[in-house]
Coordinates of C-alpha atoms in Angstrom, one line a residue:
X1 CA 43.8 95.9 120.7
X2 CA 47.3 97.5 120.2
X3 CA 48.9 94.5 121.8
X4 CA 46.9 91.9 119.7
X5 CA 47.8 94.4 116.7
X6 CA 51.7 94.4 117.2
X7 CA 51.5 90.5 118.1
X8 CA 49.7 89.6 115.0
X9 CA 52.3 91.4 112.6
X10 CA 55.0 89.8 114.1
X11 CA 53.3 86.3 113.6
X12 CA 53.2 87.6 110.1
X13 CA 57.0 88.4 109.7
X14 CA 57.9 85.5 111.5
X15 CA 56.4 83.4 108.9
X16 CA 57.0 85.5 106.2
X17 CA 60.9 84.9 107.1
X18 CA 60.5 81.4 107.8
X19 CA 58.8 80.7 104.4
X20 CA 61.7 82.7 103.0
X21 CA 64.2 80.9 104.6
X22 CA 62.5 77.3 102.8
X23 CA 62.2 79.4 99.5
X24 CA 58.7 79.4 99.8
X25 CA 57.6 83.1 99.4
X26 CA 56.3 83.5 95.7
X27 CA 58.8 85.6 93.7
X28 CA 56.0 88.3 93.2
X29 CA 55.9 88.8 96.7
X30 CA 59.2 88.5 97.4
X31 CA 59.8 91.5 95.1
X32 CA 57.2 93.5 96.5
X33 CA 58.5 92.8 100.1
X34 CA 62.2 93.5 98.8
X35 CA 61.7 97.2 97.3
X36 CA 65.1 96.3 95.6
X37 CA 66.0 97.3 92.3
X38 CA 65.3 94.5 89.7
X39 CA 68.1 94.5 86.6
X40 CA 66.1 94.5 84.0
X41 CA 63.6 97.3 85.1
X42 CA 67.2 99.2 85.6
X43 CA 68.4 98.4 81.6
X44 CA 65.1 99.3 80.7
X45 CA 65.0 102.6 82.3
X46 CA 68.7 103.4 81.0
X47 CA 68.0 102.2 77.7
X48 CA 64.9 105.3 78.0
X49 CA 67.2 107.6 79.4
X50 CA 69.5 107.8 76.7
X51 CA 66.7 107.8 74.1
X52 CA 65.6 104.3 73.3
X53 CA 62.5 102.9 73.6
X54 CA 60.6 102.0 77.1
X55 CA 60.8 98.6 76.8
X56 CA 63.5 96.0 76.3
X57 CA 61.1 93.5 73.7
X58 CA 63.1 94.4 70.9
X59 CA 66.4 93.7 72.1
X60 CA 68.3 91.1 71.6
X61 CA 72.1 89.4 72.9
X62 CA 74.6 87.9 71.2
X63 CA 78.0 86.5 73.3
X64 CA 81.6 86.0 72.8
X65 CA 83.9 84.5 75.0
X66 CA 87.7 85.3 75.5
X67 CA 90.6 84.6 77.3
X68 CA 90.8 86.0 80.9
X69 CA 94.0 88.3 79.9
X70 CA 91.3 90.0 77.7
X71 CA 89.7 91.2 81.2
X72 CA 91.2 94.8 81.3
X73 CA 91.4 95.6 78.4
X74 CA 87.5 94.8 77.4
X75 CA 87.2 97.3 80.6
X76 CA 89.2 99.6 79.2
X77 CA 87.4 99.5 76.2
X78 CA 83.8 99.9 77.2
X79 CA 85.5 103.2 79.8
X80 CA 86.8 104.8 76.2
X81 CA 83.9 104.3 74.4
X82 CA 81.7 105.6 77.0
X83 CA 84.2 108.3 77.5
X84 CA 84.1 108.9 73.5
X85 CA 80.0 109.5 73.6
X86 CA 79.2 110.8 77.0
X87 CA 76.6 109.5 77.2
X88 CA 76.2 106.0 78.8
X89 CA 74.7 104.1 82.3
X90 CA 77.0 101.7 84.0
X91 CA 76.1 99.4 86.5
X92 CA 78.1 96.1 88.6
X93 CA 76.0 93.7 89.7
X94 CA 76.3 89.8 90.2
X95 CA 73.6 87.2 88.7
X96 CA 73.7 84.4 86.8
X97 CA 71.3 84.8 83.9
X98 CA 72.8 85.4 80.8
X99 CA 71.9 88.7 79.4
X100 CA 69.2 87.0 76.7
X101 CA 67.4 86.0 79.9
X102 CA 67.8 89.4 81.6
X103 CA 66.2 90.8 78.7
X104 CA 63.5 88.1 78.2
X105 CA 62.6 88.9 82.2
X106 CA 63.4 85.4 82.7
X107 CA 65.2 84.4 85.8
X108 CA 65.1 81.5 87.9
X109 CA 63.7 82.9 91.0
X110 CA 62.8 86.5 91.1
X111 CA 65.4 87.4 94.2
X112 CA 68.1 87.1 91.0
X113 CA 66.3 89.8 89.3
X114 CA 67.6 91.8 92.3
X115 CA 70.4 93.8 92.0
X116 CA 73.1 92.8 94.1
X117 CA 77.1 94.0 94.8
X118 CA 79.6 92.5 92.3
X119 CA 82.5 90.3 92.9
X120 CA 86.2 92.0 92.1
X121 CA 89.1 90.4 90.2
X122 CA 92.7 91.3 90.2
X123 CA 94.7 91.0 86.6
X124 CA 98.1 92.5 85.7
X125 CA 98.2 95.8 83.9
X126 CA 101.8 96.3 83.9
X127 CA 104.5 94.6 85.5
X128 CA 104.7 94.4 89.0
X129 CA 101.2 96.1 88.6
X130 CA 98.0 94.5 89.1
X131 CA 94.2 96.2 89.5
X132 CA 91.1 94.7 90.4
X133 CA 88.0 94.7 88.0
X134 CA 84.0 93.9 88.6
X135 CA 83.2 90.6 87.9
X136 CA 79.9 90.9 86.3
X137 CA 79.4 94.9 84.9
X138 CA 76.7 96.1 82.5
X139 CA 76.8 99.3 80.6
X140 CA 74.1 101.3 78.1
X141 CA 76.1 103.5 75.5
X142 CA 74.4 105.6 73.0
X143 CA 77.1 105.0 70.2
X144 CA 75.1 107.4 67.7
X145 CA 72.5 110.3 67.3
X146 CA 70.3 108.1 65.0
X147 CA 71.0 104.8 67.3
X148 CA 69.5 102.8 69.7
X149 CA 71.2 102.5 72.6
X150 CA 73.6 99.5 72.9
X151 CA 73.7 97.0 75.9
X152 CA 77.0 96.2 77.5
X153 CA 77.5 93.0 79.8
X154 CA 80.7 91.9 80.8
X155 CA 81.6 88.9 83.4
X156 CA 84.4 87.2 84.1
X157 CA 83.5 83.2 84.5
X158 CA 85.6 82.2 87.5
X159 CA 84.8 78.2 86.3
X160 CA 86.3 78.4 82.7
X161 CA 88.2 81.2 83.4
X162 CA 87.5 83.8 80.8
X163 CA 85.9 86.8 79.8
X164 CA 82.0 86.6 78.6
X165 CA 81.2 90.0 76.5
X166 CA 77.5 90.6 75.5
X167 CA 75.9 93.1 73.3
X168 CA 72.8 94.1 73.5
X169 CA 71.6 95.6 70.0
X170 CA 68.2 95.5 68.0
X171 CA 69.1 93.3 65.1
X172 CA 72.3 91.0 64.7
X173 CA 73.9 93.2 61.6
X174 CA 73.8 96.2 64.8
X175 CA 75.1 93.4 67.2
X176 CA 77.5 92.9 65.0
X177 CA 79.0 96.1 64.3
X178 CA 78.8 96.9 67.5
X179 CA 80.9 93.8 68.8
X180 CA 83.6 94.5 66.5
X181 CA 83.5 98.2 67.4
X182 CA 84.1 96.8 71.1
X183 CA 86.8 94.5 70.3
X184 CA 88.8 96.7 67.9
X185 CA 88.8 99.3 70.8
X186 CA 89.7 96.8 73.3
X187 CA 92.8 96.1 71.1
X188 CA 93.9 100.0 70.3
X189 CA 94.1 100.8 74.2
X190 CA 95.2 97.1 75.2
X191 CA 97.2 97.1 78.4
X192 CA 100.0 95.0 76.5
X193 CA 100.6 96.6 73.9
X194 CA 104.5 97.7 73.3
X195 CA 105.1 95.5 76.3
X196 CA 107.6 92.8 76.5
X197 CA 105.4 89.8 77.8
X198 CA 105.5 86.0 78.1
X199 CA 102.7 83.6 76.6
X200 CA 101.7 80.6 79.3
X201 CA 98.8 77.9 79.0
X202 CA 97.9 76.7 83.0
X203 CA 97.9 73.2 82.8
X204 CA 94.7 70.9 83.2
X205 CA 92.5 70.6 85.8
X206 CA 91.3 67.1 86.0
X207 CA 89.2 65.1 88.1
X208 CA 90.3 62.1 90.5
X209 CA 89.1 59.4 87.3
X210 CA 91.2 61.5 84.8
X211 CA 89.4 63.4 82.8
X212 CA 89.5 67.0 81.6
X213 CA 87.4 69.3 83.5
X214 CA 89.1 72.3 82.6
X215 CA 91.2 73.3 79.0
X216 CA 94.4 74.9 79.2
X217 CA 93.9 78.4 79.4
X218 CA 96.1 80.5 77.4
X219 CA 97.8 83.7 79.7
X220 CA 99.7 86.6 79.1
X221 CA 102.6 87.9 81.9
X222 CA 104.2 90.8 81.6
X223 CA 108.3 90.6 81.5
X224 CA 110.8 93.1 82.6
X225 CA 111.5 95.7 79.5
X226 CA 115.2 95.5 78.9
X227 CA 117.3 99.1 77.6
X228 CA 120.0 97.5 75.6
X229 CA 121.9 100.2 73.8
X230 CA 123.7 100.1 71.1
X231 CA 127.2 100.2 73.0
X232 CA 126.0 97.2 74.9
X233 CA 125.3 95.2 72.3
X234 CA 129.2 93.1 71.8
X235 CA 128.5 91.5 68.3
X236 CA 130.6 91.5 65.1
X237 CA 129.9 94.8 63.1
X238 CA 129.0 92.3 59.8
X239 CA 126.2 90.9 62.3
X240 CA 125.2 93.7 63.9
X241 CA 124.6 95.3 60.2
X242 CA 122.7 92.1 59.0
X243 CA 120.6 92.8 61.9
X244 CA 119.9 96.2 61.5
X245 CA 118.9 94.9 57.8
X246 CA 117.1 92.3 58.4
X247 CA 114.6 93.3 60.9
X248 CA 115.5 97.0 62.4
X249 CA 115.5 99.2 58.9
X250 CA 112.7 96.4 57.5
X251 CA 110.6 97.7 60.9
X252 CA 111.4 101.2 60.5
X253 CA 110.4 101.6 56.8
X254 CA 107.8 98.7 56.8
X255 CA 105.2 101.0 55.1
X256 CA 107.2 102.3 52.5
X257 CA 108.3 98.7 51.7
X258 CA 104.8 97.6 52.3
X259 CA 103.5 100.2 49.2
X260 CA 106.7 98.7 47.1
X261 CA 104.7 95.4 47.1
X262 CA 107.1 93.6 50.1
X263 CA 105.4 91.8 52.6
X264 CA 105.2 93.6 56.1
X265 CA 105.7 90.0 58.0
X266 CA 109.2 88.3 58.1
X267 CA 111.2 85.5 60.1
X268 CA 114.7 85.2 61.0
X269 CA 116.4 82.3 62.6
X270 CA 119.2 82.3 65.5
X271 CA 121.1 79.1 65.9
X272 CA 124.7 78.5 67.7
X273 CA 125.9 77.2 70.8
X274 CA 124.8 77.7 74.1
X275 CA 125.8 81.1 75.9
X276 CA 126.8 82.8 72.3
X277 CA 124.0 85.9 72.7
X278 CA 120.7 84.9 71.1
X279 CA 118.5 85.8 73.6
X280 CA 120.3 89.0 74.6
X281 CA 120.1 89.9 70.9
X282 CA 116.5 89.5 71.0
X283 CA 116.1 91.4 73.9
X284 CA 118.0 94.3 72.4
X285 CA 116.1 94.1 69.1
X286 CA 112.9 94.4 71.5
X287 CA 114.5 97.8 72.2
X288 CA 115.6 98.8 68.9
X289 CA 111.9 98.2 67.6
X290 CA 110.4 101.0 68.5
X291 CA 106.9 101.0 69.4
X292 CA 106.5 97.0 69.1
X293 CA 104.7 94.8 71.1
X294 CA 107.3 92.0 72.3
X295 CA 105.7 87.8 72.7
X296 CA 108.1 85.3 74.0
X297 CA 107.2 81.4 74.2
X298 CA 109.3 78.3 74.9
X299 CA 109.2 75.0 76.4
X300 CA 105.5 73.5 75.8
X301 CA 103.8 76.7 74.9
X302 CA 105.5 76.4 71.6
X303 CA 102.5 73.7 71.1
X304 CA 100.0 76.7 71.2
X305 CA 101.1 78.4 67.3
X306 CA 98.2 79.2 66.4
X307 CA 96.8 81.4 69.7
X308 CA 100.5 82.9 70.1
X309 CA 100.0 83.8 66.5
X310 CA 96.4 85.1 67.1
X311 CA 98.1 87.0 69.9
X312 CA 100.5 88.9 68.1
X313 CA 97.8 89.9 65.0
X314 CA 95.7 91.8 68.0
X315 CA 99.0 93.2 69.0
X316 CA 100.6 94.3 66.0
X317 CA 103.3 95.7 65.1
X318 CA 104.7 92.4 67.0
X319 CA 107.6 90.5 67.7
X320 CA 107.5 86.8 68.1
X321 CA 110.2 85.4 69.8
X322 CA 110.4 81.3 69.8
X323 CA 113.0 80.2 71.8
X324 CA 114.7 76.7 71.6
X325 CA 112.0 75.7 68.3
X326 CA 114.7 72.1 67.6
X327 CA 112.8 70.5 70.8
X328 CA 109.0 70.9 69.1
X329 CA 109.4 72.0 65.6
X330 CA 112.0 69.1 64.5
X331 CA 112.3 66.8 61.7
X332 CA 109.3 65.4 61.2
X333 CA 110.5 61.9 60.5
X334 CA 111.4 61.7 64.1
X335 CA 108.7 64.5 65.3
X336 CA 106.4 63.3 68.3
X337 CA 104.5 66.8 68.0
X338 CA 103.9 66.7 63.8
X339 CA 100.5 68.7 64.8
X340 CA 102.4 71.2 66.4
X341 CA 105.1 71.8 63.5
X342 CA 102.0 71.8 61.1
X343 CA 100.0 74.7 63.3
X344 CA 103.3 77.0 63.0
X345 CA 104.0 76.3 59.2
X346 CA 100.5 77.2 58.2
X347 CA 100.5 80.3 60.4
X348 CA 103.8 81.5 58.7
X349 CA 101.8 81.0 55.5
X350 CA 98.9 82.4 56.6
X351 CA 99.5 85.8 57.7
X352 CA 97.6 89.2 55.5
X353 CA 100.6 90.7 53.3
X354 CA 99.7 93.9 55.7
X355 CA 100.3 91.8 59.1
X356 CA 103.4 93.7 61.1
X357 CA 104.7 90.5 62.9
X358 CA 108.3 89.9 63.3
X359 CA 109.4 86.4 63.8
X360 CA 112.7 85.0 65.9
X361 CA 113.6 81.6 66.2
X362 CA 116.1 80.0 68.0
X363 CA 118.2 77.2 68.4
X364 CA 121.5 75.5 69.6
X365 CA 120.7 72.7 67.2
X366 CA 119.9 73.7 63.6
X367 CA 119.8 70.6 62.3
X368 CA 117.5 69.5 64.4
X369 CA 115.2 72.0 62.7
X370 CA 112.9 71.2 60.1
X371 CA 113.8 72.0 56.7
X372 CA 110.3 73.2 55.5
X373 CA 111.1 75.8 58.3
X374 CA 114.7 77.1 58.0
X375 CA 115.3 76.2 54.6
X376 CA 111.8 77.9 53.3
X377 CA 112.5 81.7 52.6
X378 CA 108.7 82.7 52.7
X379 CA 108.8 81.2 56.4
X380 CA 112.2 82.0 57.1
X381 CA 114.4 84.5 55.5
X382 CA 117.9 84.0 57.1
X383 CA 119.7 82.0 59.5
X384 CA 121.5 84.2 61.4
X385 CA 124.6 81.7 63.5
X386 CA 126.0 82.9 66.8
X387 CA 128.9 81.1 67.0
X388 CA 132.0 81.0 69.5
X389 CA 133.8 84.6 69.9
X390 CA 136.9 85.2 67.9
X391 CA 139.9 87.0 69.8
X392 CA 138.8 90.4 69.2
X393 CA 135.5 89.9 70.2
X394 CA 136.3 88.0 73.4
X395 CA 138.2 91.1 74.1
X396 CA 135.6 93.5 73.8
X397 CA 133.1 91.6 75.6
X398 CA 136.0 91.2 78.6
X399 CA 136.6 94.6 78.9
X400 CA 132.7 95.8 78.8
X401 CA 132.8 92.7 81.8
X402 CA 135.9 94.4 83.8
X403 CA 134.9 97.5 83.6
X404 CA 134.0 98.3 87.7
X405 CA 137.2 96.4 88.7
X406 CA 140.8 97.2 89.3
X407 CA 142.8 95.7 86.4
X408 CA 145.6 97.4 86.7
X409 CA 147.7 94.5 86.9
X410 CA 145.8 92.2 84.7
X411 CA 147.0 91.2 81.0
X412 CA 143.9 90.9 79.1
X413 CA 145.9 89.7 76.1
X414 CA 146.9 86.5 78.1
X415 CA 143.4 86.5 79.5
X416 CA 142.1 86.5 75.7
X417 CA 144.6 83.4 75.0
X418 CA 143.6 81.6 78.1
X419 CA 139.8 82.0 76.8
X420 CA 140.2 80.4 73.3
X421 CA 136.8 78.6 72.0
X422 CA 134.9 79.8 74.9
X423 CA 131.3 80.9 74.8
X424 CA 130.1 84.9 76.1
X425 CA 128.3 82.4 78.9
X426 CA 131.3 81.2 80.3
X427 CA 133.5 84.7 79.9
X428 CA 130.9 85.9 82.0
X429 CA 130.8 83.7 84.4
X430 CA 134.7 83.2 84.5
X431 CA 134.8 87.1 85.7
X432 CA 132.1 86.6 88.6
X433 CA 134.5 83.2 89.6
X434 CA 137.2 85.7 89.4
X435 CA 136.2 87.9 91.4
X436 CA 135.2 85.7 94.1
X437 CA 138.5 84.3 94.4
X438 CA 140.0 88.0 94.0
X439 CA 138.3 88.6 97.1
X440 CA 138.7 85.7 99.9
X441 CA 142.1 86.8 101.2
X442 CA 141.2 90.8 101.6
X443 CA 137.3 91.9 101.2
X444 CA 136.3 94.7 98.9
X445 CA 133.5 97.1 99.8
X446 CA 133.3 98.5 96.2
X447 CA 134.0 97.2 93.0
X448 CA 137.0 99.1 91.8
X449 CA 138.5 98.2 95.2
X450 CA 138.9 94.7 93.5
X451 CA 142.0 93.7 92.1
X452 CA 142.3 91.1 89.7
X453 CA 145.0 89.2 88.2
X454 CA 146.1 86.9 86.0
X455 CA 146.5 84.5 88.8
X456 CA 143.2 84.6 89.9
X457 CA 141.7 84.5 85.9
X458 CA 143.9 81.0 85.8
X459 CA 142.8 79.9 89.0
X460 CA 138.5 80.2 88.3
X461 CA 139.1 78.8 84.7
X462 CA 140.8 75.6 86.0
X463 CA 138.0 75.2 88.5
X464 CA 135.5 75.7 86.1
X465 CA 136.9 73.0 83.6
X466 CA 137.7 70.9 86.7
X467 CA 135.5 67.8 88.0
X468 CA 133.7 65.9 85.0
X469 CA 135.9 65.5 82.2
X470 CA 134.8 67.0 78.5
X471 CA 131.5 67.0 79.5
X472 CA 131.6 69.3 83.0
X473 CA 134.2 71.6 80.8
X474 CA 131.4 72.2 78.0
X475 CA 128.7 72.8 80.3
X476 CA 129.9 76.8 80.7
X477 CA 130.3 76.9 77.2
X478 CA 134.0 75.9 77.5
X479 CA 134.2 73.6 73.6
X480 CA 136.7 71.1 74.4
X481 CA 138.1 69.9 70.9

């Protein structure tokens, strides 16, 4: 009897697996058989816990999607305002229901009511720093005393690559409140913010006939942070003081000038030569701005206006920094991108009078450069030109250059002569040439064990201006007249 016992039950398994392998078990028994824990059932009984109602009926989700660089700092969000309340359920696990289904009970099959290990994504949180995250997480957070309980669900959509948040709330003002409440946080504790970082957009993914499967997808990356001093900043002290006009004492005192009726947003443009500083004056006004959050974009992200500029009003107080703007934002009589130019004027136009954004453009080809941009003072209050050093400061910047070395027998005045109409690119890479040469007959371990001379200055300048006529001499920045 035992025997025919024990064989019977195992017939019973047996076909109770094989009818699960087909798919053929009916879900009810499925989640009998299972004793998992469902996801709903799980909501429901945190929602109770934390003093809502026993049942989920009068729920209902509303969704926003966002960028994938939004990620951390949505988890970060939803950690602080649990953290804030102390009272709250978390929970990662994986299915593909949205959460209106979840809370409707409705699933396709009742094994995805089952709660099931979540998925992990890596995003950067700093640079050189990355940590992984949950991709599907659902939190309860009792956000108020009086309250019901709000629904959390975030997941991270591997296909469109972005961030799905979902709130949970009992009427759609609540849903609301309670998504800005989420989003505003998300912002204030944002892993970017007072970072230096670069704005991207992955290209297409299309399929073998052509055709878009996938948008661009807008990224942030994090950038090294530079520490320019003050003393390491070579410009002319008229610049340097139309600088700290322009944009450092406007920064400082922007909400004193803000309650004197001036606009808190302004735009400056750079434009020289190549080599003559503008970046590395952008990177030391990134220092000097205490505090700001730091967006750089060139090449064909400058297409993207209008999400850089979104960007930065999340980020604020923000820099902007648009580098090389004469190859998208040009005349637009000759303009292939007339779309593009048209996005950035009406976001210069377009931002609150409150709006902390600092715009700096840049070019080696202002006129290029489309008047209704440089030649419109609400858009753009100065040009600001970089041209070639003058004698006294090709001497300053030299000396900061030959600092480590042994110049002891070295007539910087003659060098200064030799360097006439030369760029800061092409001093600096004159030195390095220097150097080298300085060093092929007898090796130097350090760098004040390096002598230089005149001869060897002579000798790396008439290489460099060697080999392709005007044109290989101007491509260091040498300006052959």
């Amino acid at each position: 009897m035992d025997t025919l016992l024990i064989v019977s039950v195992s017939i019973i398994a047996v076909a109770l697996v094989s009818l699960m392998v087909v798919g053929a078990v009916p879900d009810g028994l499925w989640g009998r058989l299972s004793g998992k824990r469902f996801i709903d059932v799980w909501l429901q009984k945190a929602v109770a816990d934390l003093g809502g109602g026993d049942d989920l009926a009068g729920y209902h989700a509303y969704l926003k999607t966002l960028p994938s660089f939004r990620l951390a700092d949505l988890h970060r969000a939803l950690d602080a305002l649990g953290e804030s309340t102390g009272a709250e359920a978390r929970l990662d696990s994986d299915h593909h229901e949205t959460l209106a289904l979840i809370l409707a009970g409705q699933f396709n099959n009742e094994r995805n009511r089952t709660v099931r290990a979540s998925g992990s994504v890596g995003r950067a949180v700093a640079e050189g720093k990355d940590a992984f995250f949950p991709t599907d997480t659902f939190r309860v957070v009792r956000l108020g005393a009086e309250a019901p309980p709000a629904i959390f669900r975030l997941r991270f959509d591997t296909y469109t690559q972005s961030a799905r948040i979902e709130v949970g709330a009992t009427s759609q003002d609540a849903a609301e409140a309670v998504m800005e409440r989420i989003l505003t946080t998300a912002s204030e504790v944002s892993v970017y913010r007072g970072k230096t970082l670069e704005v991207s957009f992955e290209s297409d993914i299309r399929d073998e006939y052509g055709d878009a499967v996938q948008g661009e997808f807008v990224d942030l990356r994090f950038r090294p942070t530079y520490r320019i001093e003050e003393d390491e900043i070579i410009l002319e002290p008229e610049k340097r003081a139309l600088l700290d006009r322009l944009l450092v004492d406007f920064y400082a005192r922007r909400a004193a000038l803000r309650d004197l009726g001036l606009p808190s947003r302004r735009g400056v443009l750079f434009y020289g030569p190549p080599g003559t500083g503008k970046t590395h004056t952008c990177k030391y006004l990134a220092h000097r701005l205490d505090g700001v959050t730091t967006l750089v974009a060139t090449g064909r992200t400058l297409l993207h206006a209008r999400s850089i500029c979104q960007i930065a009003r999340m980020l604020q107080p923000a820099l902007v920094v648009l580098e090389d703007v004469d190859l998208v934002y040009g005349q637009r009589e000759e303009n292939a991108y007339g779309v593009a130019l048209g996005e950035l004027m009406d976001e210069l136009d377009g931002f609150a009078r409150d709006d902390e954004i600092l715009f700096v453009l840049t070019t080696n080809a202002i006129d290029r450069v489309e008047a209704a941009v440089k030649d419109r003072p609400g858009r753009i209050s100065q040009c600001v030109l970089f041209g070639l050093p003058g004698p006294d400061l090709r001497r300053r910047y030299l000396t900061a250059l030959l600092a480590p070395y042994d110049t002891s027998g070295l007539d910087l005045g003659e060098v200064v002569r030799m360097t006439d109409r030369t760029s800061q690119a092409f001093l600096k890479e004159l030195v390095f040439r220097s150097v080298q040469i300085a060093t092929e007959a007898e090796g130097a371990s350090e760098p004040a064990a390096v002598r230089l001379g005149v001869a060897h200055v002579r000798e790396a300048l008439d290489e460099m201006k060697a080999g392709a006529g005007r044109e290989g001499a101007a491509i260091l920045g040498f300006q052959v007249v």
